[in-house]
Coordinates of C-alpha atoms in Angstrom, one line a residue:
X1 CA 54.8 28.6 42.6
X2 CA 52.4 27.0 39.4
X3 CA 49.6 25.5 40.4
X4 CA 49.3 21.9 41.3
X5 CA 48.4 19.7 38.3
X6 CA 46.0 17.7 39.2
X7 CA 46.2 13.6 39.5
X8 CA 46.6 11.9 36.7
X9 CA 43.1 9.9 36.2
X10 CA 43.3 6.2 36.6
X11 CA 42.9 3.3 34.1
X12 CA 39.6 2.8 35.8
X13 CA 38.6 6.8 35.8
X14 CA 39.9 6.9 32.5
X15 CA 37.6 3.7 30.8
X16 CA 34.7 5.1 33.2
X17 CA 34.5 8.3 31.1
X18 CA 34.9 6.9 27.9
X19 CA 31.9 4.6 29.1
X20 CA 30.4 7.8 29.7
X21 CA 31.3 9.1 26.6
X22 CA 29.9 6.4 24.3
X23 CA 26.6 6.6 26.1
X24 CA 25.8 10.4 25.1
X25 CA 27.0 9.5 21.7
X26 CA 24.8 6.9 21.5
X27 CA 21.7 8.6 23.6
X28 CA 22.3 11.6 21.1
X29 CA 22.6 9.5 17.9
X30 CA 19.0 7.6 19.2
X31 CA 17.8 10.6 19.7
X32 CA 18.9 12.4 16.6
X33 CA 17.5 9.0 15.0
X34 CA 14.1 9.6 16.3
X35 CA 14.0 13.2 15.7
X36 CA 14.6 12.3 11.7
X37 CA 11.9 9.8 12.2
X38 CA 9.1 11.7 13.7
X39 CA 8.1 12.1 10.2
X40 CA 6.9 8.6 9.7
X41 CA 4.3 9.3 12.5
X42 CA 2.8 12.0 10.0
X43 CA 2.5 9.5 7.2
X44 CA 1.1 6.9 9.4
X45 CA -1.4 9.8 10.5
X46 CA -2.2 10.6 6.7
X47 CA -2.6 7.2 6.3
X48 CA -5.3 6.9 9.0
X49 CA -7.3 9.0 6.5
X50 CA -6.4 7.2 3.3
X51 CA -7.7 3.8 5.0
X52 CA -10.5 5.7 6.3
X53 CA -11.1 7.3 3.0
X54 CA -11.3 4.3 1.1
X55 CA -14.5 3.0 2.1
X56 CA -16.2 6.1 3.2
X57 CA -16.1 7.7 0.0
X58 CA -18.1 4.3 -1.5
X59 CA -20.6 4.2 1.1
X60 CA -21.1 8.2 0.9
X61 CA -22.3 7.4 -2.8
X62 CA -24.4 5.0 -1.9
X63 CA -26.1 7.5 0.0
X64 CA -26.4 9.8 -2.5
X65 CA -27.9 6.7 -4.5
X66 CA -25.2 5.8 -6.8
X67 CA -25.4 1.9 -7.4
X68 CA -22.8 -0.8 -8.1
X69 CA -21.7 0.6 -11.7
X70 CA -21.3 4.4 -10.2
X71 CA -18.8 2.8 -7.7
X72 CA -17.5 0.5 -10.2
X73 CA -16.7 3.7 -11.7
X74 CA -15.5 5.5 -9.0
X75 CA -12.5 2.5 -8.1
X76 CA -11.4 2.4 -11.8
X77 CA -10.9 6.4 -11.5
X78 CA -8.7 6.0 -8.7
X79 CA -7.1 3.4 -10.0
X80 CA -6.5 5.3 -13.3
X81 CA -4.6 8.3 -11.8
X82 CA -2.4 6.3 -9.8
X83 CA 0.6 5.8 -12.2
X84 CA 0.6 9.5 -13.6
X85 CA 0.5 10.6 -10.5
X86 CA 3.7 8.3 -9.1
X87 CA 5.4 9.2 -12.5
X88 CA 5.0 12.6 -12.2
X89 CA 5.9 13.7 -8.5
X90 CA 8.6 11.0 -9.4
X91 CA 10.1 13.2 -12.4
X92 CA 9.7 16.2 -10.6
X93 CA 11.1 15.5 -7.2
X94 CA 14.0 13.7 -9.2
X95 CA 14.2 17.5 -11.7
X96 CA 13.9 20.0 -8.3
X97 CA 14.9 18.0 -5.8
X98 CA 12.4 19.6 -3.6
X99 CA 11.1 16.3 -2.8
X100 CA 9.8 17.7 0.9
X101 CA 7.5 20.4 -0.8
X102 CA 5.8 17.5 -3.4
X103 CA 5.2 15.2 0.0
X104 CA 3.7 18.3 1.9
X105 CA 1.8 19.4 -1.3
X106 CA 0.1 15.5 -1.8
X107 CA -0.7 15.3 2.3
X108 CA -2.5 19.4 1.9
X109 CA -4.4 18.5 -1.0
X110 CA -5.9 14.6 0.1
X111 CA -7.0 16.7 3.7
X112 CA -8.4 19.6 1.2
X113 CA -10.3 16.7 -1.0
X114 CA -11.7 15.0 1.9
X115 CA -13.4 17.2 3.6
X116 CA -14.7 18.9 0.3
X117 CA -16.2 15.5 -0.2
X118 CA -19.3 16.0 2.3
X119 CA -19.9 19.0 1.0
X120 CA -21.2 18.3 -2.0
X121 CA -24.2 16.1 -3.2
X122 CA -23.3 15.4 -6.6
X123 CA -21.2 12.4 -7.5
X124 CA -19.6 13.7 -10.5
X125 CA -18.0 15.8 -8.1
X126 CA -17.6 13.0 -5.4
X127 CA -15.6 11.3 -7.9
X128 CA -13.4 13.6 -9.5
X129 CA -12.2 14.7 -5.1
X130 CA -12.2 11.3 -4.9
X131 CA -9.5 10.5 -7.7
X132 CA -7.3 13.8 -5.9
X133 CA -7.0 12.0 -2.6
X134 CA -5.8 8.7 -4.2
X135 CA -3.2 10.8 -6.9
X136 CA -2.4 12.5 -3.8
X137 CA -1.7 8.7 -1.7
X138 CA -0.1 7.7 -5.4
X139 CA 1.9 10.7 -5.8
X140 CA 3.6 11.1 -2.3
X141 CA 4.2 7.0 -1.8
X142 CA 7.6 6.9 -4.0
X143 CA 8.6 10.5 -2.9
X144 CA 8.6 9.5 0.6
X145 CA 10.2 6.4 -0.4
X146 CA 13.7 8.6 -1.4
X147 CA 13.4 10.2 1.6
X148 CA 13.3 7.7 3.4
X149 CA 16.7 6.4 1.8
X150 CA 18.6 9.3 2.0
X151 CA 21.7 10.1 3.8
X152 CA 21.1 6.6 4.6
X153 CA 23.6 3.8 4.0
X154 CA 22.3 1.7 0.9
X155 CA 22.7 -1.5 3.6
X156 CA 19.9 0.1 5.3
X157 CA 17.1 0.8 3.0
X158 CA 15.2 -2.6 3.3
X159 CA 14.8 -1.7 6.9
X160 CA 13.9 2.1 6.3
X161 CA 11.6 1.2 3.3
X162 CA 10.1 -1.7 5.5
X163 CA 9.6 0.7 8.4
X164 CA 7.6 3.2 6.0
X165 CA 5.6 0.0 5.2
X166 CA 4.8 -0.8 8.5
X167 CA 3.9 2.9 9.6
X168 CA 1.3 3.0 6.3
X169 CA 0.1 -0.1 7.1
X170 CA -0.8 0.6 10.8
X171 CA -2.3 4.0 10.1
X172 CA -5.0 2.4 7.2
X173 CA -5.7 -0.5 9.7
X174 CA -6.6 2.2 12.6
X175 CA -8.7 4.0 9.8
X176 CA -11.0 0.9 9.0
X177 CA -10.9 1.2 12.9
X178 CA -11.9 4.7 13.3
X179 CA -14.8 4.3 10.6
X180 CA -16.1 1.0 12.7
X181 CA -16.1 2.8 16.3
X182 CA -17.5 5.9 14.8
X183 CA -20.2 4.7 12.4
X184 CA -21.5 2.1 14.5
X185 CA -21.6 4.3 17.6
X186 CA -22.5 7.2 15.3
X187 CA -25.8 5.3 14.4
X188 CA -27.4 5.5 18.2
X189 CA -27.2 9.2 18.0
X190 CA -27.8 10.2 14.3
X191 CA -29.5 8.5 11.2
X192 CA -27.1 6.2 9.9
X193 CA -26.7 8.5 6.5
X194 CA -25.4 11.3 8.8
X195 CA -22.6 9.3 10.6
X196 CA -21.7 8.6 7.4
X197 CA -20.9 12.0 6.2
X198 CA -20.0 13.4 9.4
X199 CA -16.9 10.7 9.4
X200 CA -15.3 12.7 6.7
X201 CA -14.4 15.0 9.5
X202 CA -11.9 13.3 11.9
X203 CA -10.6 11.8 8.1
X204 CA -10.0 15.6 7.0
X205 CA -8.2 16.0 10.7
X206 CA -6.1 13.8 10.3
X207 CA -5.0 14.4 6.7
X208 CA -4.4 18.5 7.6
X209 CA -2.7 16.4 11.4
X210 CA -0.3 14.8 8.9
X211 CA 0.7 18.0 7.3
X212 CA 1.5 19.8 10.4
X213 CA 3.7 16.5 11.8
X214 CA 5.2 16.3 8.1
X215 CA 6.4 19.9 8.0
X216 CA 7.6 20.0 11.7
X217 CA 9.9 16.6 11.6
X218 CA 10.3 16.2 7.6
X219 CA 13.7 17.2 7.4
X220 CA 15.9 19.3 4.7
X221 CA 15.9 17.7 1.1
X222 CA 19.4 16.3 1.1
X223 CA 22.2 17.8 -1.8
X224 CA 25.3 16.3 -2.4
X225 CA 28.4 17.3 -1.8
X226 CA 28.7 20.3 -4.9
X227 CA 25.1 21.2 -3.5
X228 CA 23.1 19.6 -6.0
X229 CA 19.6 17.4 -4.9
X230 CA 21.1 14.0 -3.8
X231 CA 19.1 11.6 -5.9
X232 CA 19.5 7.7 -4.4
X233 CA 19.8 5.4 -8.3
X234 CA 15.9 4.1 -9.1
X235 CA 17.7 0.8 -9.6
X236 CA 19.2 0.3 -6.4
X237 CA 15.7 2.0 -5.0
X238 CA 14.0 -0.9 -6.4
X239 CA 16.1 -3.6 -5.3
X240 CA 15.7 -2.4 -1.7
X241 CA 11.8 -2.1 -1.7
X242 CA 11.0 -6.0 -3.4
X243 CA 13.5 -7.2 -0.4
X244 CA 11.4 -4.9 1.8
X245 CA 8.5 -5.4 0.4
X246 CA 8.0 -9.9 1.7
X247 CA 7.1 -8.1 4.6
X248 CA 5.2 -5.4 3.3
X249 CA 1.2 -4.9 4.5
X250 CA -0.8 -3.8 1.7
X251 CA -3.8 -2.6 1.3
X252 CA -6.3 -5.5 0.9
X253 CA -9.3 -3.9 0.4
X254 CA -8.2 -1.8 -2.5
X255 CA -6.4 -3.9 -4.9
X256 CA -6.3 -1.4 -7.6
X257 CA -4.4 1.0 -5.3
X258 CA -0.9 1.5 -6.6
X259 CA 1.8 -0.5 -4.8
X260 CA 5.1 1.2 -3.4
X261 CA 7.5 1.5 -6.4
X262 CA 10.1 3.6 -8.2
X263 CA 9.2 4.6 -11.8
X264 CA 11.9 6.0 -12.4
X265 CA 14.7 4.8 -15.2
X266 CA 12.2 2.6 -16.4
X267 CA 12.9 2.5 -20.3
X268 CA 9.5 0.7 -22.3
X269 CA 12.0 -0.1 -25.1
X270 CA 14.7 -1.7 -23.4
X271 CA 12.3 -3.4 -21.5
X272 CA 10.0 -4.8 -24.5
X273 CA 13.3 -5.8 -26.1
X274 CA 13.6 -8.0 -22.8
X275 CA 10.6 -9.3 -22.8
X276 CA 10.9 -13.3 -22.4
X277 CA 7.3 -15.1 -23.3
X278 CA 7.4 -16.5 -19.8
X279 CA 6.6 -13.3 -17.9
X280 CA 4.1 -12.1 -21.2
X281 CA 2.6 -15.2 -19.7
X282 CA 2.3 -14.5 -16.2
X283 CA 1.6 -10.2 -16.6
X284 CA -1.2 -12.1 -18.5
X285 CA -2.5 -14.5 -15.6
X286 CA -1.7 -11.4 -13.1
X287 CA -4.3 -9.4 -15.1
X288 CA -7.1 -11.9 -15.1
X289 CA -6.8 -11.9 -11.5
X290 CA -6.1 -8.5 -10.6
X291 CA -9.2 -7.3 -12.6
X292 CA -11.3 -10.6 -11.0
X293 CA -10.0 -9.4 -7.0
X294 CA -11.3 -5.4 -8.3
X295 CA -14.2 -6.7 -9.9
X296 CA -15.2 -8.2 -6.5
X297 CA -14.8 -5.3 -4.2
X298 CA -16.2 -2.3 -6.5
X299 CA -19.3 -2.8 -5.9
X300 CA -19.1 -4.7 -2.7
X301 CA -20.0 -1.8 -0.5
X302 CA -23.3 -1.4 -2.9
X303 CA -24.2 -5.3 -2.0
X304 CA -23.3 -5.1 1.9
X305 CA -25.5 -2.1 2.3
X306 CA -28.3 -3.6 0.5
X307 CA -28.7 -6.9 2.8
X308 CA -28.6 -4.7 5.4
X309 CA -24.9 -4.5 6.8
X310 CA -24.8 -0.8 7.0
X311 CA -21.8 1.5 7.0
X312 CA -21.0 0.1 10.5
X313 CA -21.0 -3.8 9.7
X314 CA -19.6 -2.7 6.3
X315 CA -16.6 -1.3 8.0
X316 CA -15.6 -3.9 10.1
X317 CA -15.6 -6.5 7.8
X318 CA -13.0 -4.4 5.7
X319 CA -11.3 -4.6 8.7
X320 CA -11.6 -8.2 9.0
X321 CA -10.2 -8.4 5.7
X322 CA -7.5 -5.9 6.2
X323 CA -6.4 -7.6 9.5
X324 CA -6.4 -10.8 8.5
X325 CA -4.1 -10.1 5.5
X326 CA -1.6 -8.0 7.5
X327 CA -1.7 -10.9 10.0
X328 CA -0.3 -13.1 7.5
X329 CA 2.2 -11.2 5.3
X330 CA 5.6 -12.0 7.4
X331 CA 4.5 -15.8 7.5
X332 CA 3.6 -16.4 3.9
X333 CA 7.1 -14.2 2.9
X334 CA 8.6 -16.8 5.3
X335 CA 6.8 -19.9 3.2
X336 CA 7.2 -18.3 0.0
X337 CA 11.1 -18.2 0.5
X338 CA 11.4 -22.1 1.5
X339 CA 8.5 -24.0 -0.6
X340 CA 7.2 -23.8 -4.6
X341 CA 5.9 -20.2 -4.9
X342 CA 3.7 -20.7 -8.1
X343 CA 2.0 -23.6 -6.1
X344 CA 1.9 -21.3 -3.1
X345 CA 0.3 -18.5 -5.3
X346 CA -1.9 -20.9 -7.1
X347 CA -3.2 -22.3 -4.4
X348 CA -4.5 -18.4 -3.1
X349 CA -5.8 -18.0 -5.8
X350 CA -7.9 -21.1 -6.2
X351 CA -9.0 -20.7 -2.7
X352 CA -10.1 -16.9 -3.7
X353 CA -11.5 -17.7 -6.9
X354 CA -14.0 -19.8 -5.1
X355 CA -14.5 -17.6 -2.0
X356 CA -15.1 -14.4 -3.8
X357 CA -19.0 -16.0 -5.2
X358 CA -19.7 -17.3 -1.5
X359 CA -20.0 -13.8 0.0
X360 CA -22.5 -13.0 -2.3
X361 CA -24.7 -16.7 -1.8
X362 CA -24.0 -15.8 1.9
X363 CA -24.7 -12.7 1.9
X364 CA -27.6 -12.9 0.4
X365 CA -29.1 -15.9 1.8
X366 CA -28.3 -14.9 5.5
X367 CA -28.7 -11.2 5.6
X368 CA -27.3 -8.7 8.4
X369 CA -28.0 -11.4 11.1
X370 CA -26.1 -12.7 13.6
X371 CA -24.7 -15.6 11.9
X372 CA -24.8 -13.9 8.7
X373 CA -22.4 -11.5 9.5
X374 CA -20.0 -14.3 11.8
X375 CA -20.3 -16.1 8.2
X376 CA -19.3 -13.3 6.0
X377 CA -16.8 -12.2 8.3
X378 CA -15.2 -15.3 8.1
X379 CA -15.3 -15.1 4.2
X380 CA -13.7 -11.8 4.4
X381 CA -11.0 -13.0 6.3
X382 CA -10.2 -16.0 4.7
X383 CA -9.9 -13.5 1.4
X384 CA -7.7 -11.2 2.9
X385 CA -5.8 -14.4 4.0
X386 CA -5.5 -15.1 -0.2
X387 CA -4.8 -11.6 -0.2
X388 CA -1.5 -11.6 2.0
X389 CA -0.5 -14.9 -0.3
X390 CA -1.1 -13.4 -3.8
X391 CA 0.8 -10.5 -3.0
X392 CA 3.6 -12.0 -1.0
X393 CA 4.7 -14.4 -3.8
X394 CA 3.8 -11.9 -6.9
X395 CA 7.1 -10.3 -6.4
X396 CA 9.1 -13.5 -6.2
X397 CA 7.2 -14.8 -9.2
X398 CA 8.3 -11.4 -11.2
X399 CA 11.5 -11.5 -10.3
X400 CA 12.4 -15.3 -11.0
X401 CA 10.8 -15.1 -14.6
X402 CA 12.9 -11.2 -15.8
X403 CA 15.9 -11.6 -17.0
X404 CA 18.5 -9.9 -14.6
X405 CA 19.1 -6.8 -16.6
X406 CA 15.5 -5.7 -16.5
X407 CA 14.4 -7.2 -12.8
X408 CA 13.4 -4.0 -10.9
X409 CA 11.8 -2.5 -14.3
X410 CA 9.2 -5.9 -14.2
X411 CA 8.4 -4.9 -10.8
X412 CA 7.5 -1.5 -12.0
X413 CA 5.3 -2.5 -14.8
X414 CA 3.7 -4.9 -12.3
X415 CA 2.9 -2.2 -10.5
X416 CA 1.2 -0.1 -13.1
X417 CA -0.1 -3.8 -14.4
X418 CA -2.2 -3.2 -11.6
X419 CA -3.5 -0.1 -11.8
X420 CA -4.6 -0.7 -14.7
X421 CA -6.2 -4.4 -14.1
X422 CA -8.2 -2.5 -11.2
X423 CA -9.5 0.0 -13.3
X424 CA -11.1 -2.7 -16.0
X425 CA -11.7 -4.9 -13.5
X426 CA -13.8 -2.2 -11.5
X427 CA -15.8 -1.1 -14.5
X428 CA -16.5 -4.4 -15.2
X429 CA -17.8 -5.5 -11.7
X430 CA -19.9 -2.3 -11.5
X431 CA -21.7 -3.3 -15.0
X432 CA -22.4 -6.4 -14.0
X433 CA -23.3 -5.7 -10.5
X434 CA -26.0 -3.4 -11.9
X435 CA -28.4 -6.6 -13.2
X436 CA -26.5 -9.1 -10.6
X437 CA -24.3 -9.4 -7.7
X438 CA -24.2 -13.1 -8.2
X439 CA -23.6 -12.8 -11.9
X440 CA -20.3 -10.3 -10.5
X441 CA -18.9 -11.9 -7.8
X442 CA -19.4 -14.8 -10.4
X443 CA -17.5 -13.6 -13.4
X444 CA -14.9 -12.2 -10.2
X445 CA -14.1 -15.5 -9.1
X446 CA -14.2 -17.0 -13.0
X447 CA -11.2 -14.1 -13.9
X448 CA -9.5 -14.9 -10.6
X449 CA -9.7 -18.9 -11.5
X450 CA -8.3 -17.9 -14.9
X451 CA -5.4 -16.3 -13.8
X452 CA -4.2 -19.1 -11.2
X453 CA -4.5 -21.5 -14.4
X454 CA -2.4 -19.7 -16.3
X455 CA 0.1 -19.0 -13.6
X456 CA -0.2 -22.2 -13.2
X457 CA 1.3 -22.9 -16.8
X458 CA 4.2 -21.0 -16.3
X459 CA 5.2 -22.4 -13.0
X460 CA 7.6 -25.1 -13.9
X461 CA 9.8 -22.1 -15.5
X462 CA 9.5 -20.4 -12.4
X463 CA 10.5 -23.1 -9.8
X464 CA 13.2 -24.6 -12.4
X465 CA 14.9 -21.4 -12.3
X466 CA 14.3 -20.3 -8.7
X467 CA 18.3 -21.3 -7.9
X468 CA 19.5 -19.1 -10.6
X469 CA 17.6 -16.2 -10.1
X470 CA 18.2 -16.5 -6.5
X471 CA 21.8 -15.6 -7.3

């Protein structure tokens, strides 16, 4: 006789196992999800050491007795290498498609640079490691940014490119962190010099830590379907990071640090032939302030270690800063998307204009005391607060003033606008600094008032076509 068949499953049995069914698809597909993602924990970790990096490497050439025009210098180098750097990796990633490689390749040579750093005593050399770590930061920031996009639905991307954001974001906040803890802790064993230098170690960890997390949960480049490199458009790239990008945390202690972008498509002829006398205008205002805001913090770590803050005060009031503007950036996108976002932006920039000359008359006047450093701290925060603001509406300012066809190029040159406004800026600062930090932080504030005027000017273009562009 056959065999028996067995029962017939019931309506019940039957929805019970596709229940069943749809949970290990989902429970796979989250798990598949965080699998991909586990390479945004190396970036964060690399991170770490670029936050870390950025102050250390200032207050390590203090050390070796480099004053406020040797940093000056020092910023506007990093600065300088920023845009070659994005448009390179960009070109080539885009050309080889080995976009994992050129990510791997930044994170191996930033660990290689920073722990070179300590090793030498000479500040030539200081600088030129220095101005590898931030190519490297430069050069891997829009690289990651494809990767982070593909394979992904273009619906998506805000939320992937914000989630890079917030992973970079996090990791340079925890290495202020790690530089507080260790160089104020590091002082009650070792002369305050040495926990300096000896910092550079955990940094150097954790930028070789981000290579081994990179390698291990980076996954294949992604080809298309006739095996070439899938490349996502730059335009539609570009789109997705300024909608990402309200909620962005950026550095604020490093203004000339290049901003995430995508360089590529960007045409300088096409662009120029664009050009309306409105944004001319405000790229104008947005370099008097950009250079004023770089100006400022050059040689800051110079003037905090001279009135006696050290390398421990020094770092946590970065970290003041840095906090305070990450604090802020999901409200003031929230405010710059229902009120007037020139008067929003001018009114940052006022209020930094005038704060950036009261650190130095506090500073000065109160010392490393108590109530000196509760008063500077609260400076630095309320700057970072300016910070979050300026950099928040920027981007809506931008894009309400280019003309459609030429919207996510403006961004670009922005961008670059600001690497290059940090570098003058820096040098500048640093000059000055050298005779005066009053006379610096003075000029700082005078370039930062500048640009809010002229912003200022070309505000009622910007708010009379805000429905338009908005469109």
């Amino acid at each position: 006789m056959p065999p028996a068949r067995p029962p017939e499953p019931t309506t019940t049995e039957r929805s019970d196992a596709a229940d069943g069914i749809d949970r290990c698809g989902f429970l796979l597909a989250f798990t598949d999800q965080r699998m991909t993602d586990g390479w945004l924990y190396g970036w964060g970790l690399g991170s770490v050491a670029f936050g870390g990096a950025s102050l250390v490497v200032p207050l390590y050439v203090v050390d070796l007795g480099g004053g406020p025009f040797v940093l000056g210098v020092l910023a506007a180098v990093a600065a300088a290498v920023g845009v070659p750097g994005a448009l390179w990796f960009g070109r080539v990633a885009d050309r080889t498609g080995r976009r994992r490689d050129l990510v791997l390749a930044a994170l191996a040579a930033s660990a290689a640079a920073i722990a070179a750093i300590p090793l030498t005593d000479g500040v030539g050399a200081v600088i030129a490691a220095n101005a590898v770590v931030w190519f490297a930061f430069a050069a891997a920031t829009p690289v990651l940014t494809l990767l982070a996009v593909a394979g992904v639905p273009e619906s998506a991307w805000s939320e992937r490119i914000a989630d890079l954001n917030r992973f970079q974001g996090i990791g340079w906040a925890l290495g202020l962190l790690l530089g507080t803890v260790w160089t104020v802790g590091g002082t009650r064993l070792v002369p305050p010099a040495t926990a300096t230098r000896t910092l550079f170690v955990p940094l150097a960890l954790a930028a070789a830590g981000s290579c081994v997390v990179v390698v291990r949960a980076l996954p294949a480049d992604p080809v298309g379907a006739d095996g070439a490199a899938a490349i996502p458009s730059g335009s539609r790239v570009r789109r997705a990071i300024r909608r990402a990008d309200r909620f962005a945390v950026r550095g604020a202690t490093l203004p000339g640090a290049l901003t995430r972008t995508d360089f590529r498509g960007l045409h300088p002829r096409r662009f120029a032939a664009r050009f309306t006398p409105a944004l001319a205008a405000y790229f104008a205002a947005a370099l008097l302030f950009l250079s004023g805001s770089a100006a400022f913090f050059a040689p800051l770590p110079a003037f905090l270690t001279e009135v006696g803050f050290g390398s421990g005060g020094t770092f946590a009031l970065y970290l003041t800063n840095s906090a305070a503007a990450a604090v802020a950036f999901g409200t003031v996108g929230r405010l710059s998307a229902d009120r007037n976002v020139v008067r929003l932006q001018v009114g940052g920039l006022v209020a930094r204009g005038v704060l950036l000359p009261v650190v130095a008359v506090v500073g000065a006047a109160l010392g490393a005391s108590a109530l000196g450093f509760a008063a500077v701290g609260a400076a630095f925060a309320a700057v970072g607060l300016t910070w979050a603001v300026i950099a928040v509406t920027a981007g809506t300012v931008v894009t309400r003033l280019s003309p459609p066809a030429i919207r996510g190029e403006a961004l670009g040159v922005y961008a670059a606008l600001g690497a290059f406004a940090g570098g003058i800026g820096s040098v500048v600062g640093g000059w000055l600094a050298a005779d005066s930090y009053g006379l610096a932080f003075a000029v700082a504030g005078a370039l930062v008032l500048a640009g809010a005027a002229v912003g200022l000017a070309v505000g009622r273009r910007v708010d009379g076509d805000a429905p338009r562009a908005a469109g």
